[in-house]
Coordinates of C-alpha atoms and ligand atoms in Angstrom, one line a residue:
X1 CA 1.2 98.7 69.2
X2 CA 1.5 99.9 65.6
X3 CA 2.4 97.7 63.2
X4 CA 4.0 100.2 60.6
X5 CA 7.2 101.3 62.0
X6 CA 9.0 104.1 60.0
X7 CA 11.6 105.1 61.7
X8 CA 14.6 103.3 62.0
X9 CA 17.6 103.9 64.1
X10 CA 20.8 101.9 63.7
X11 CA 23.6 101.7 66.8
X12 CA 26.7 100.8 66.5
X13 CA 28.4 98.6 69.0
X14 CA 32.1 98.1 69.7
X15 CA 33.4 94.8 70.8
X16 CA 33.3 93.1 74.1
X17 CA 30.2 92.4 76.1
X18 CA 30.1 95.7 78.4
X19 CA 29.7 97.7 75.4
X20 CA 27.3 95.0 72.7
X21 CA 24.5 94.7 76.4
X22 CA 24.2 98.9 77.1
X23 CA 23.4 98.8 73.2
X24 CA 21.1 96.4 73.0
X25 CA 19.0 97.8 75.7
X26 CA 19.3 101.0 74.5
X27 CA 18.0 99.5 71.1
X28 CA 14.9 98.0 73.3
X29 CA 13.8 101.3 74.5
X30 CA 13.5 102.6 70.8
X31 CA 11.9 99.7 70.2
X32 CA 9.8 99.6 72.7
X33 CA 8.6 102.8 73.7
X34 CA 9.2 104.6 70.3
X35 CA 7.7 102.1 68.0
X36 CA 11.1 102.2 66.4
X37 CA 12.9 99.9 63.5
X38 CA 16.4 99.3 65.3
X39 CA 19.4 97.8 63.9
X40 CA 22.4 97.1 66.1
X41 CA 25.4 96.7 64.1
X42 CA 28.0 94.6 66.6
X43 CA 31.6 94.4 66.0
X44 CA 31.8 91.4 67.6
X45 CA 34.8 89.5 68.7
X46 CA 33.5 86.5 67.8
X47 CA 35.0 83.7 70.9
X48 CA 32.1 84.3 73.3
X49 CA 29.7 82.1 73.9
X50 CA 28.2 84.5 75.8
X51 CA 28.1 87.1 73.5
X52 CA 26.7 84.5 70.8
X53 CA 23.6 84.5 73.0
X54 CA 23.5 87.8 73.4
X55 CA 22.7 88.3 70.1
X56 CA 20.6 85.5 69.7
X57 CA 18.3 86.4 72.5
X58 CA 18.0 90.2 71.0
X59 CA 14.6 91.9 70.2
X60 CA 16.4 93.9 68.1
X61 CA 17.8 93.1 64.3
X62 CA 21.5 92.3 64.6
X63 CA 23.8 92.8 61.7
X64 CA 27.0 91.1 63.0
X65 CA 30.1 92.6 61.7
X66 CA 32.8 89.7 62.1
X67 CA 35.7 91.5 64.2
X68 CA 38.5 92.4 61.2
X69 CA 41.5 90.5 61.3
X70 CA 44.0 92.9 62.8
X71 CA 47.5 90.8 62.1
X72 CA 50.5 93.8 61.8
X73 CA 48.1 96.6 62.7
X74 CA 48.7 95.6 66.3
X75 CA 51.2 93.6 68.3
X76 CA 51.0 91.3 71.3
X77 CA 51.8 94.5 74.0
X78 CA 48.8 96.5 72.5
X79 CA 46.6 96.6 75.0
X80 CA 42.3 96.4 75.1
X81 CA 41.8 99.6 74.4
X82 CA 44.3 100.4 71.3
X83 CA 42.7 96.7 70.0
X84 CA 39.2 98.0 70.5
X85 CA 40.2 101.2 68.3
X86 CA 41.7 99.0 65.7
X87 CA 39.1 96.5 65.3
X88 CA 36.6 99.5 64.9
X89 CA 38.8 101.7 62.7
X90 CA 39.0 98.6 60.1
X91 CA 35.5 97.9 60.6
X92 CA 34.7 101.5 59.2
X93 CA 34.1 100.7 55.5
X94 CA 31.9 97.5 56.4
X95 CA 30.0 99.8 58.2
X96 CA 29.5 102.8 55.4
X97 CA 28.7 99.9 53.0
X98 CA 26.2 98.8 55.3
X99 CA 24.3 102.2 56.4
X100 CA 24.0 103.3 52.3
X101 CA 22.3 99.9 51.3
X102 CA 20.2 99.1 54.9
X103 CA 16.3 100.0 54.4
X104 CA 14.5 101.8 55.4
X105 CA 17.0 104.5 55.4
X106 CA 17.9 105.4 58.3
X107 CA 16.9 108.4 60.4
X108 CA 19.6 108.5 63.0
X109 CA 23.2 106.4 64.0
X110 CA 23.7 106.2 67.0
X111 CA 27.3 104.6 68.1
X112 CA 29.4 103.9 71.4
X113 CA 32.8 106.0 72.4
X114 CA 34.6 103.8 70.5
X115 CA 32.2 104.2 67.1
X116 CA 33.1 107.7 66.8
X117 CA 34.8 107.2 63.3
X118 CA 31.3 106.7 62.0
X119 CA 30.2 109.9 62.5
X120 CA 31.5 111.5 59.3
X121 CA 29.8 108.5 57.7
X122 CA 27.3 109.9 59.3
X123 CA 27.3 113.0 58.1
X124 CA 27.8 112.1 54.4
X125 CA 24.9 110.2 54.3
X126 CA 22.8 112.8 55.8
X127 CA 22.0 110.8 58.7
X128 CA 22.1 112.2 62.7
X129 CA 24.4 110.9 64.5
X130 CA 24.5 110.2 68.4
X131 CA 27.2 109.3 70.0
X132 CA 25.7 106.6 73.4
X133 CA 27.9 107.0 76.8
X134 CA 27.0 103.5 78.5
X135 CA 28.8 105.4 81.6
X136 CA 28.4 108.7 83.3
X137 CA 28.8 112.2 82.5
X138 CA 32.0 112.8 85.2
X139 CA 34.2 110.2 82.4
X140 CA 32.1 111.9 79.9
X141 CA 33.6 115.2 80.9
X142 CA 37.0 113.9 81.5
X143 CA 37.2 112.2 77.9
X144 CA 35.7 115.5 75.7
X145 CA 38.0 118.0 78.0
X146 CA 41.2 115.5 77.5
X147 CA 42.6 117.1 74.6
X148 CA 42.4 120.6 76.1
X149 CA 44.6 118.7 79.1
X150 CA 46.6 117.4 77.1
X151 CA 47.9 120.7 75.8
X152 CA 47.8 122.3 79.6
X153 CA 49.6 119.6 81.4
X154 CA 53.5 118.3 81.1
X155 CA 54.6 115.4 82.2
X156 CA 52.4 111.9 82.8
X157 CA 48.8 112.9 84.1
X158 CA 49.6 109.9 87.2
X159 CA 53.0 112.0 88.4
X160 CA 50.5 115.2 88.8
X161 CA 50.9 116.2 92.4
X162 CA 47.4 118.1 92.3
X163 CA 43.7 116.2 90.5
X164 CA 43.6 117.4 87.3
X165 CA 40.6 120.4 87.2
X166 CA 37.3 120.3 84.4
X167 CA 35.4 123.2 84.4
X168 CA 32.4 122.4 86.1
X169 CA 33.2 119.1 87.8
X170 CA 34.8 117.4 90.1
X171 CA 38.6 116.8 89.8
X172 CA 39.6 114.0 88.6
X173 CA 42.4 112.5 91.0
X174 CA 45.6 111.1 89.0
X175 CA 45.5 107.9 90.0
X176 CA 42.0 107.9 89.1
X177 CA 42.8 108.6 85.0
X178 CA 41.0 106.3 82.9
X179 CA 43.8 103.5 81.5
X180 CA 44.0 105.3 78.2
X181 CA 45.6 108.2 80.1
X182 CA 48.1 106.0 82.3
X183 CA 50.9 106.5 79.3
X184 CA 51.1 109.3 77.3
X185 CA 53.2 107.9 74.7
X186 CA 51.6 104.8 74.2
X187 CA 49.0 104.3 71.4
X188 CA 45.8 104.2 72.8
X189 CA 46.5 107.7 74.4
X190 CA 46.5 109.2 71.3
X191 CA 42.6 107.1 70.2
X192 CA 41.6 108.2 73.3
X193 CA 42.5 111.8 72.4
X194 CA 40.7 111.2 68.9
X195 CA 37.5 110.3 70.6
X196 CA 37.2 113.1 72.5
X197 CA 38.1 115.3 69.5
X198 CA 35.0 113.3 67.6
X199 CA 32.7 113.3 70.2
X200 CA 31.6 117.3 69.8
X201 CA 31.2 116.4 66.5
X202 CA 28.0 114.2 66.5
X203 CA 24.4 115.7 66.4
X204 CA 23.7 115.3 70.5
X205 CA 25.0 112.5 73.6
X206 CA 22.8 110.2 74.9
X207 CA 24.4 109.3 78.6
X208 CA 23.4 106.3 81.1
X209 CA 23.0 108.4 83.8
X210 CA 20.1 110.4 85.2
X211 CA 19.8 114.3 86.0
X212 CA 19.0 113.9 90.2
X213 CA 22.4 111.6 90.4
X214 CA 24.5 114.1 88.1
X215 CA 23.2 117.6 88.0
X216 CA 26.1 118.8 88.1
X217 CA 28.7 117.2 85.4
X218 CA 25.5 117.4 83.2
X219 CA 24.8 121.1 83.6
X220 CA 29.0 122.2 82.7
X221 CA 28.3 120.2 79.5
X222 CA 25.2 121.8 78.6
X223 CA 25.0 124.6 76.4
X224 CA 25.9 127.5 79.0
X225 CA 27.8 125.1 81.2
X226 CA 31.5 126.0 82.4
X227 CA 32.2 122.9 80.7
X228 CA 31.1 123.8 77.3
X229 CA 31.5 127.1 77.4
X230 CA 35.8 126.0 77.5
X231 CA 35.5 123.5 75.0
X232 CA 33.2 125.5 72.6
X233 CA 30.7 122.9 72.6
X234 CA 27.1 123.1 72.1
X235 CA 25.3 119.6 71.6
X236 CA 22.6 118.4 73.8
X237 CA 23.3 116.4 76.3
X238 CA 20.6 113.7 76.8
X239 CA 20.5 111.8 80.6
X240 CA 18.6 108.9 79.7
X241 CA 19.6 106.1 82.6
X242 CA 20.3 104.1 84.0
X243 CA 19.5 101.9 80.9
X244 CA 20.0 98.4 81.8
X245 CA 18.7 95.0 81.2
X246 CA 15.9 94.0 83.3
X247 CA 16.4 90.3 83.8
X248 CA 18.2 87.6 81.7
X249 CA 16.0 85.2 79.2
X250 CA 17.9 82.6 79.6
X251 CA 17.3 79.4 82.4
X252 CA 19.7 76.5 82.7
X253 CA 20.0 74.0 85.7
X254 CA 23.1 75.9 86.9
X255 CA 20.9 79.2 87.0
X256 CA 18.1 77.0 88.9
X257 CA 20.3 75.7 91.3
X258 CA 21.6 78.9 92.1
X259 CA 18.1 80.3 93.1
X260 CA 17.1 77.8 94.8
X261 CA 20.1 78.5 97.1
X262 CA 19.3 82.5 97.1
X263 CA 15.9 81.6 98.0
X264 CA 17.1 79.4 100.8
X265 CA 19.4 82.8 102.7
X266 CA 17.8 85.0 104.6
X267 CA 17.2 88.8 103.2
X268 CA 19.9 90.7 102.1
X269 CA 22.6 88.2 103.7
X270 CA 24.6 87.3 101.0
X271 CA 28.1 89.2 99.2
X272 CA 27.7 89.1 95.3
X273 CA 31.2 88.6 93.6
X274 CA 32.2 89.6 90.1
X275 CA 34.6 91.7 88.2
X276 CA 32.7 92.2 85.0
X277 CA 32.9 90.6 81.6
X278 CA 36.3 91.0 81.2
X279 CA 38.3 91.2 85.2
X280 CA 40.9 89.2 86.6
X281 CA 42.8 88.9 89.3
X282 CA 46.6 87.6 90.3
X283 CA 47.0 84.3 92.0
X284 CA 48.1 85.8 94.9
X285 CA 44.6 88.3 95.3
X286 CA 42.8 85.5 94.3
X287 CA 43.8 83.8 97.7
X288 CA 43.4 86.8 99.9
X289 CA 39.9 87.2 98.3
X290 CA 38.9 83.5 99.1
X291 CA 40.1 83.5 102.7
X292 CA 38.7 87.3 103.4
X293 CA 35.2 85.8 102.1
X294 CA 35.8 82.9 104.0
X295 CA 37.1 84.8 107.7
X296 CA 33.6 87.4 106.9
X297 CA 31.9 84.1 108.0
X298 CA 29.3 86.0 105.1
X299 CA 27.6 83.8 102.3
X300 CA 28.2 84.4 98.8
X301 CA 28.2 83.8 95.9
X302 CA 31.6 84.5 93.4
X303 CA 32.1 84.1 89.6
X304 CA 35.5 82.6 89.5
X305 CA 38.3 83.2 86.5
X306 CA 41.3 81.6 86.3
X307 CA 44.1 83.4 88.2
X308 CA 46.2 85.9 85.3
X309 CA 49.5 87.5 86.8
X310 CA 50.2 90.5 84.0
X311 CA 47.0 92.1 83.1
X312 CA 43.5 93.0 85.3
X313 CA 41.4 92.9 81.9
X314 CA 42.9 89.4 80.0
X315 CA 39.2 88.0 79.5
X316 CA 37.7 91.0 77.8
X317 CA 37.4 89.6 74.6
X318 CA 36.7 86.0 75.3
X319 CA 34.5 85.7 78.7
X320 CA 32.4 82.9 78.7
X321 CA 34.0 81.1 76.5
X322 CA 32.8 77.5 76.3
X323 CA 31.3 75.4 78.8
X324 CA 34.1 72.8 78.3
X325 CA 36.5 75.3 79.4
X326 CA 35.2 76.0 82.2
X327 CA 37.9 76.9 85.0
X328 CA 39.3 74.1 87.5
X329 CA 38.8 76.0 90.5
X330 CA 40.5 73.9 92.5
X331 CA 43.8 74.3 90.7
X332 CA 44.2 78.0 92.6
X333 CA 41.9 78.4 95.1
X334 CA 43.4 77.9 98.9
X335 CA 43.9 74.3 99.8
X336 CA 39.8 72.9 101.3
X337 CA 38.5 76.6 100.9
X338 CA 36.1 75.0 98.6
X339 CA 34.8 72.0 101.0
X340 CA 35.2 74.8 104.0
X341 CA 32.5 77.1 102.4
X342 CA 30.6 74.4 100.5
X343 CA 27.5 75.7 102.5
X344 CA 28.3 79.2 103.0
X345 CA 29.2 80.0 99.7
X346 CA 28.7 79.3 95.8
X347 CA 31.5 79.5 93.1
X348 CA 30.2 80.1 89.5
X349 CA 32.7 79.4 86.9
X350 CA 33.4 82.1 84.0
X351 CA 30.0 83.8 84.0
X352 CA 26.8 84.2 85.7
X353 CA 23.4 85.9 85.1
X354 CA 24.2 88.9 87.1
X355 CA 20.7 90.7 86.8
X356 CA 19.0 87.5 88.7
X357 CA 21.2 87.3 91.1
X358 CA 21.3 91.0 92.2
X359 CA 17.6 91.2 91.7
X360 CA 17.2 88.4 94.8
X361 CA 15.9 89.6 97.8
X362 CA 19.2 87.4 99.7
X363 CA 21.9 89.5 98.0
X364 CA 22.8 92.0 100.3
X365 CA 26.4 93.9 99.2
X366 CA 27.9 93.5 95.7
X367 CA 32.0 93.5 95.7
X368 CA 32.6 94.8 92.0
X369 CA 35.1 96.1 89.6
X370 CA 32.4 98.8 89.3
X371 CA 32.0 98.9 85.2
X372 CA 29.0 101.0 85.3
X373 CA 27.1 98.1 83.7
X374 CA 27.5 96.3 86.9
X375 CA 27.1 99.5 88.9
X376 CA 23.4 100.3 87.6
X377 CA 22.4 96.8 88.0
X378 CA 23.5 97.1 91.6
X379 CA 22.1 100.4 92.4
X380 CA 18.9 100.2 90.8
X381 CA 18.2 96.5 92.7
X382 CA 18.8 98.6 96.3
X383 CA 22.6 96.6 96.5
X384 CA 25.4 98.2 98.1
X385 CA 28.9 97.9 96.6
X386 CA 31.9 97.2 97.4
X387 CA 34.4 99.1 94.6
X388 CA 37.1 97.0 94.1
X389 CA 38.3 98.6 90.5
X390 CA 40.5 96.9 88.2
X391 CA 40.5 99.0 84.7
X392 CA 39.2 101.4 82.2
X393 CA 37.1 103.9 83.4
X394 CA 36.4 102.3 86.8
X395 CA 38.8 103.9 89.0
X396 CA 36.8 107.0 88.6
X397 CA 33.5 105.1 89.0
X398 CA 34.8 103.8 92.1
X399 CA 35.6 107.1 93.5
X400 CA 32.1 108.7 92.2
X401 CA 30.5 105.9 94.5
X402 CA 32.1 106.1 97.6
X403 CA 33.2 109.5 98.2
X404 CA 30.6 111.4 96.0
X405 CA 27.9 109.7 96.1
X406 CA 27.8 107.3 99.4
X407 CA 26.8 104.0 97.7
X408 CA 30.1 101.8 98.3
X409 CA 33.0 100.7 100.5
X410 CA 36.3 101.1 98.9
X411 CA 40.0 99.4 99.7
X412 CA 41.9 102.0 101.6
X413 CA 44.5 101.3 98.7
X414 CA 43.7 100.8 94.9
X415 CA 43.4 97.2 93.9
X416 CA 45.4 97.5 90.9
X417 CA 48.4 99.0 93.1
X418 CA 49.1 96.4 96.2
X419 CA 47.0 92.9 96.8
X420 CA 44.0 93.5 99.1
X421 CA 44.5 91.9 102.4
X422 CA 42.5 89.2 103.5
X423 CA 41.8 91.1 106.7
X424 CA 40.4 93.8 105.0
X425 CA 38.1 91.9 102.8
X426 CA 36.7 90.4 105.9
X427 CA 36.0 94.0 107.4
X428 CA 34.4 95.4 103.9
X429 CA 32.2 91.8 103.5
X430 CA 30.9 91.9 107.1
X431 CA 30.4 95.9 106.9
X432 CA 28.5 95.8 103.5
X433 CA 26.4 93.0 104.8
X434 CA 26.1 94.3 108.9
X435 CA 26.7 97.2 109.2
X436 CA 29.4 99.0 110.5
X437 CA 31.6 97.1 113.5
X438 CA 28.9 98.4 116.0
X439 CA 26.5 97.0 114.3
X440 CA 24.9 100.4 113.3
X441 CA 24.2 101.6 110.1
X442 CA 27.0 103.2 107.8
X443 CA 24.4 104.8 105.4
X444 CA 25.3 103.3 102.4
X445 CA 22.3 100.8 102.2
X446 CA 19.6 103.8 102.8
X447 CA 21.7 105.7 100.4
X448 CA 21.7 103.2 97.9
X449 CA 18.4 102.5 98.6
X450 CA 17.0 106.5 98.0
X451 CA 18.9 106.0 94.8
X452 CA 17.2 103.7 93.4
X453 CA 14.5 104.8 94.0
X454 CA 14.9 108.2 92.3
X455 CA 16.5 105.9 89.2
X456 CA 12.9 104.8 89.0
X457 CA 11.4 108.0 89.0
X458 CA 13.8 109.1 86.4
X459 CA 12.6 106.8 84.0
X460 CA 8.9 106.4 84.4
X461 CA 6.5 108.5 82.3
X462 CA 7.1 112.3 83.1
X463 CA 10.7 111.3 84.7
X464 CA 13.7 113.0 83.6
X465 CA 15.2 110.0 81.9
X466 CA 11.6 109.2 79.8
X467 CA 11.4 112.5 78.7
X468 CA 15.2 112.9 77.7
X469 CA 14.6 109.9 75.3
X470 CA 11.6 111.2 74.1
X471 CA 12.7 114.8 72.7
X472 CA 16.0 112.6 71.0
X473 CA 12.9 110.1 69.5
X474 CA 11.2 113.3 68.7
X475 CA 14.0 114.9 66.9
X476 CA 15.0 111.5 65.0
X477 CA 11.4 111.4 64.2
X478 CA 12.1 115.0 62.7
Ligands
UDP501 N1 27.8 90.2 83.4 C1 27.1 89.1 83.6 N2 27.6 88.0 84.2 C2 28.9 88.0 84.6 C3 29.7 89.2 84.4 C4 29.1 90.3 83.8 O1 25.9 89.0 83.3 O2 29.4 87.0 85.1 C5 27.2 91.4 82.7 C6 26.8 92.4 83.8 O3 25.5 92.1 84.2 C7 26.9 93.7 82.9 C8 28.0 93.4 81.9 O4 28.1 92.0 81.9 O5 25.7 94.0 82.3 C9 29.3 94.0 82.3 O6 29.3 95.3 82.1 P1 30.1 96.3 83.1 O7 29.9 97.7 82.5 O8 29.7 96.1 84.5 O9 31.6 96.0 83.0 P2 32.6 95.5 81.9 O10 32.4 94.1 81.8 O11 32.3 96.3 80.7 O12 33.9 95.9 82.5

C-alpha cells in the first residue's frame, strides 16, 4: 500500500449506533480500497458504551463531536427523530469550524440523511459533498419525492385509502410511512421534509444497496428516470452495498461462551433475536415472544431489553449502556421460561455481536426489527428473516423483504399496531427454521440464499457495487 495518501474524505455521522457503524465502514472502504485519508466526524450521544468502542476500535480518524446540549430546543414529547435533527442542527457550526481548519483539506464530505445541513458548508468551502443513504433506494425515493406529496396529498398520509404513488417505484402503502410521516403537524415532519428538500442539493448519493436487488427505484432516480425527471433532479446516484461490517474485533468471555454453544447446534437450527440498537418491546409482547420461542420447540438465541410500555425506540440513544446495568431478565420474563429453555435457548442482555452470531453456520432464521443494518448482515450471511418492524424506516423495509423481494416472514398484522400472538411466533420460528408446515421448502432460504450471493458479486472487483465506489473515488480524486 502507498504510504502517501492525499486524498482525504471526511463523513459526517449523526447520533446513535445504526447511523455512527454504516459510516465507519463506509470510511473503511475509502480507506481501504482507495488509499484514502478518512475522517469520521460523529455526533455522538455520548451514554453508550457500545458506541465508546465503536469508536475506539475504528481504522478510521474519529473526531468526536460531544452531542450539544439541547435543554429548551426540545421537550420531553419530542421524539428520536426531531432530537436527532436538533442535536445535528446545533452541531452545525462545530462542524464548519472543523472542515476549514482540518488538514489536509478536504476533497469531499460526505454526510448521513440527517447531515444534510452541512451541505452548504459544503459548498462554501468548495468541497463536494455526498449525501450516504445507509438504507435503500425505495426510502430513498420516498424521502426526496415527500415534499412533492406533501403539496399533492390532504389529510394524514396513514388515513390515505390508496399507497401513496412515486414515479417509478413501488407505492408505498400508508401504514408503511416512515415515522416522520405518521403526523403531519408534528415537528419532525417538517425535518423530514427539509431533508428531502437538501438532499438534491449535494454533489451525488452514495446508497447501501446494489443495482441487481434495486434496478428499479435506482433507475427513476437516475438522470432520465420517472423519478427524476418529476422532481427535476439530476445527481448520480451511486449503489455501493451492501456496506457492512465484516465481523466484530472485539472477544469477551460472554462472546466465547456464546460460540461455543453455536458451535455445539446443528446447521442452520437456531432463531437469532434482536431489534436493533435502539428496539423495544411492551411487557405484554415481551411475554408472547418468550412463550412463542419457547412452544417453536426452536433454539435461539435473543438480546433481551427491559420491557418499555410507550415507545418502540426508547434505547436509541443509550444501548449498551454499562455492564452494571445490565437488565434483570427475570423481573419480566414469564415465570421458569428461563430454567425451561436453559438448554434450548440463550438470553444476551442489552447487546450482542450480531455479525458473529449471524455469520455462524447454526443460525438458521433471524427475527428482526429489519433496520437495514441488521437486514444486510442477515442477507449477505444466507439468513432468512423474520420482519418484525418496530420504527423509522422499517415498516417499509419489512414490506420490501417479504412481498418484493422473498427474503422474510412477516406478522399478518404490524407489530407496532396489536401484540403478536404467541401462536403465531411459534408458526413464523418453526417455518423460518423448517420449512413450511409440510415440511417443504417456502423459498425464502434459496432466495435469500441467491441474494447473497449476487451481494457478493456486486461488490468484488468488476461488480456493480466496486465500480460504483470507484467512479465516486475517481471523481473525489478529481
Ligand atoms: N447491533 C449489534 N448488536 C446488537 C444490536 C445491534 O451489533 O445487539 C448492530 C447491528 O449489527 C447493526 C446495528 O447495530 O449493525 C443496528 O443497525 P440497524 O440498521 O439494523 O438498526 P438500528 O439499530 O439503526 O435500528
Amino acid at each position: 500500500m502507498e504510504l502517501h495518501k492525499s486524498t482525504h474524505v471526511v463523513l459526517l455521522s449523526s447520533p446513535g449506533l445504526g447511523h455512527l457503524i454504516p459510516t465507519i465502514e463506509l470510511g473503511k472502504r475509502f480507506v481501504h480500497h482507495h488509499n484514502f485519508q478518512v475522517t469520521v466526524l460523529a455526533v455522538t450521544s455520548q451514554t453508550s458504551k457500545t458506541e465508546t468502542e465503536i469508536l475506539n476500535s475504528s481504522l478510521c480518524h474519529i473526531i468526536d463531536i460531544p452531542s450539544p446540549d439541547l435543554t429548551g430546543l426540545v421537550n420531553e414529547n419530542n421524539g428520536v427523530m426531531t432530537r436527532l435533527s436538533v442535536m445535528m442542527s446545533e452541531a452545525v457550526p462545530a462542524i464548519k469550524s472543523i472542515l476549514s481548519k482540518i488538514t489536509p483539506r478536504p476533497s469531499a464530505l460526505i454526510v448521513d440523511i440527517f447531515g444534510t445541513e452541512a451541505i452548504p458548508i459544503a459548498r462554501e468551502l468548495n468541497i463536494l459533498s455526498y449525501v450516504y443513504v445507509a438504507s435503500h433506494a425505495w426510502v430513498l425515493a420516498l424521502i426526496v419525492y415527500a415534499p412533492v406529496l406533501d403539496e399533492k396529498i390532504e389529510g394524514e398520509y396513514v388515513d390515505q385509502k390508496e399507497a401513496l404513488k412515486i414515479p417509478g417505484c413501488n407505492p408505498v402503502r400508508p401504514e408503511d410511512v416512515v415515522d416522520s410521516m405518521l403526523d403531519r403537524n408534528d415537528r419532525k415532519y417538517k425535518e423530514f421534509l427539509k431533508i428531502g428538500n437538501r438532499i438534491p442539493q449535494s454533489d451525488g448519493l452514495l446508497v447501501n444497496t446494489w443495482e441487481e436487488l434495486q434496478r428499479k427505484v435506482l433507475e427513476a432516480l437516475r438522470e432520465g428516470g420517472l423519478l427524476s425527471k418529476a422532481l427535476n433532479m439530476k445527481i448520480p446516484v451511486y449503489a455501493v452495498g451492501p456496506i457492512e461490517r465484516e465481523s466484530e474485533l472485539e472477544t469477551s468471555s460472554s462472546n466465547e461462551s456464546l460460540v461455543k454453544w453455536l458451535d455445539e447446534q446443528r446447521s442452520e437450527s437456531v432463531v437469532y433475536v434482536s431489534f436493533g440498537s435502539g428496539g423495544t418491546l411492551s411487557y405484554e409482547q415481551m411475554r408472547e415472544l418468550a412463550l412463542g420461542l419457547e412452544m417453536s420447540e426452536q433454539r435461539f438465541v435473543w438480546v433481551v431489553r427491559a420491557p418499555i410500555e410507550e415507545s418502540v425506540d426508547a434505547a436509541f440513544f443509550t444501548t449498551g449502556r454499562s455492564e452494571s446495568e445490565e437488565v434483570e431478565m427475570s423481573k419480566y420474563l414469564p415465570e421458569g421460561f428461563i430454567s425451561r429453555t436453559r438448554k434450548v435457548g440463550l438470553l444476551v442482555p442489552e447487546w450482542a455481536q450480531q455479525v458473529t452470531i449471524l455469520k455462524h453456520r447454526s443460525i438458521g432464521g433471524f427475527l428482526s426489527h429489519c433496520g437495514w443494518g441488521s437486514t444486510l448482515e442477515s442477507v449477505t450471511n444466507g439468513v432468512p428473516l423474520i420482519a418484525w418492524p418496530l420504527y423509522a424506516e422499517q415498516r417499509m423495509n419489512a414490506t420490501l423483504l417479504a412481498e418484493e423481494l422473498g427474503l422474510a416472514l412477516r406478522t399478518a398484522v404490524l407489530p407496532t399496531k396489536k401484540v403478536v400472538r404467541r401462536e403465531e411466533i411459534e408458526h413464523m420460528v418453526r417455518e423460518i427454521i423448517q420449512g413450511d408446515e409440510n415440511g417443504k421448502s417456502n423459498g425464502i432460504r434459496e432466495r435469500v440464499k441467491e441474494t447473497q450471493r449476487s451481494a457478493v458479486k456486486a461488490l468484488s472487483e468488476g461488480g456493480s457495487s466496486y465500480v460504483a465506489l470507484s467512479q465516486v473515488a475517481k471523481i473525489i480524486e478529481g
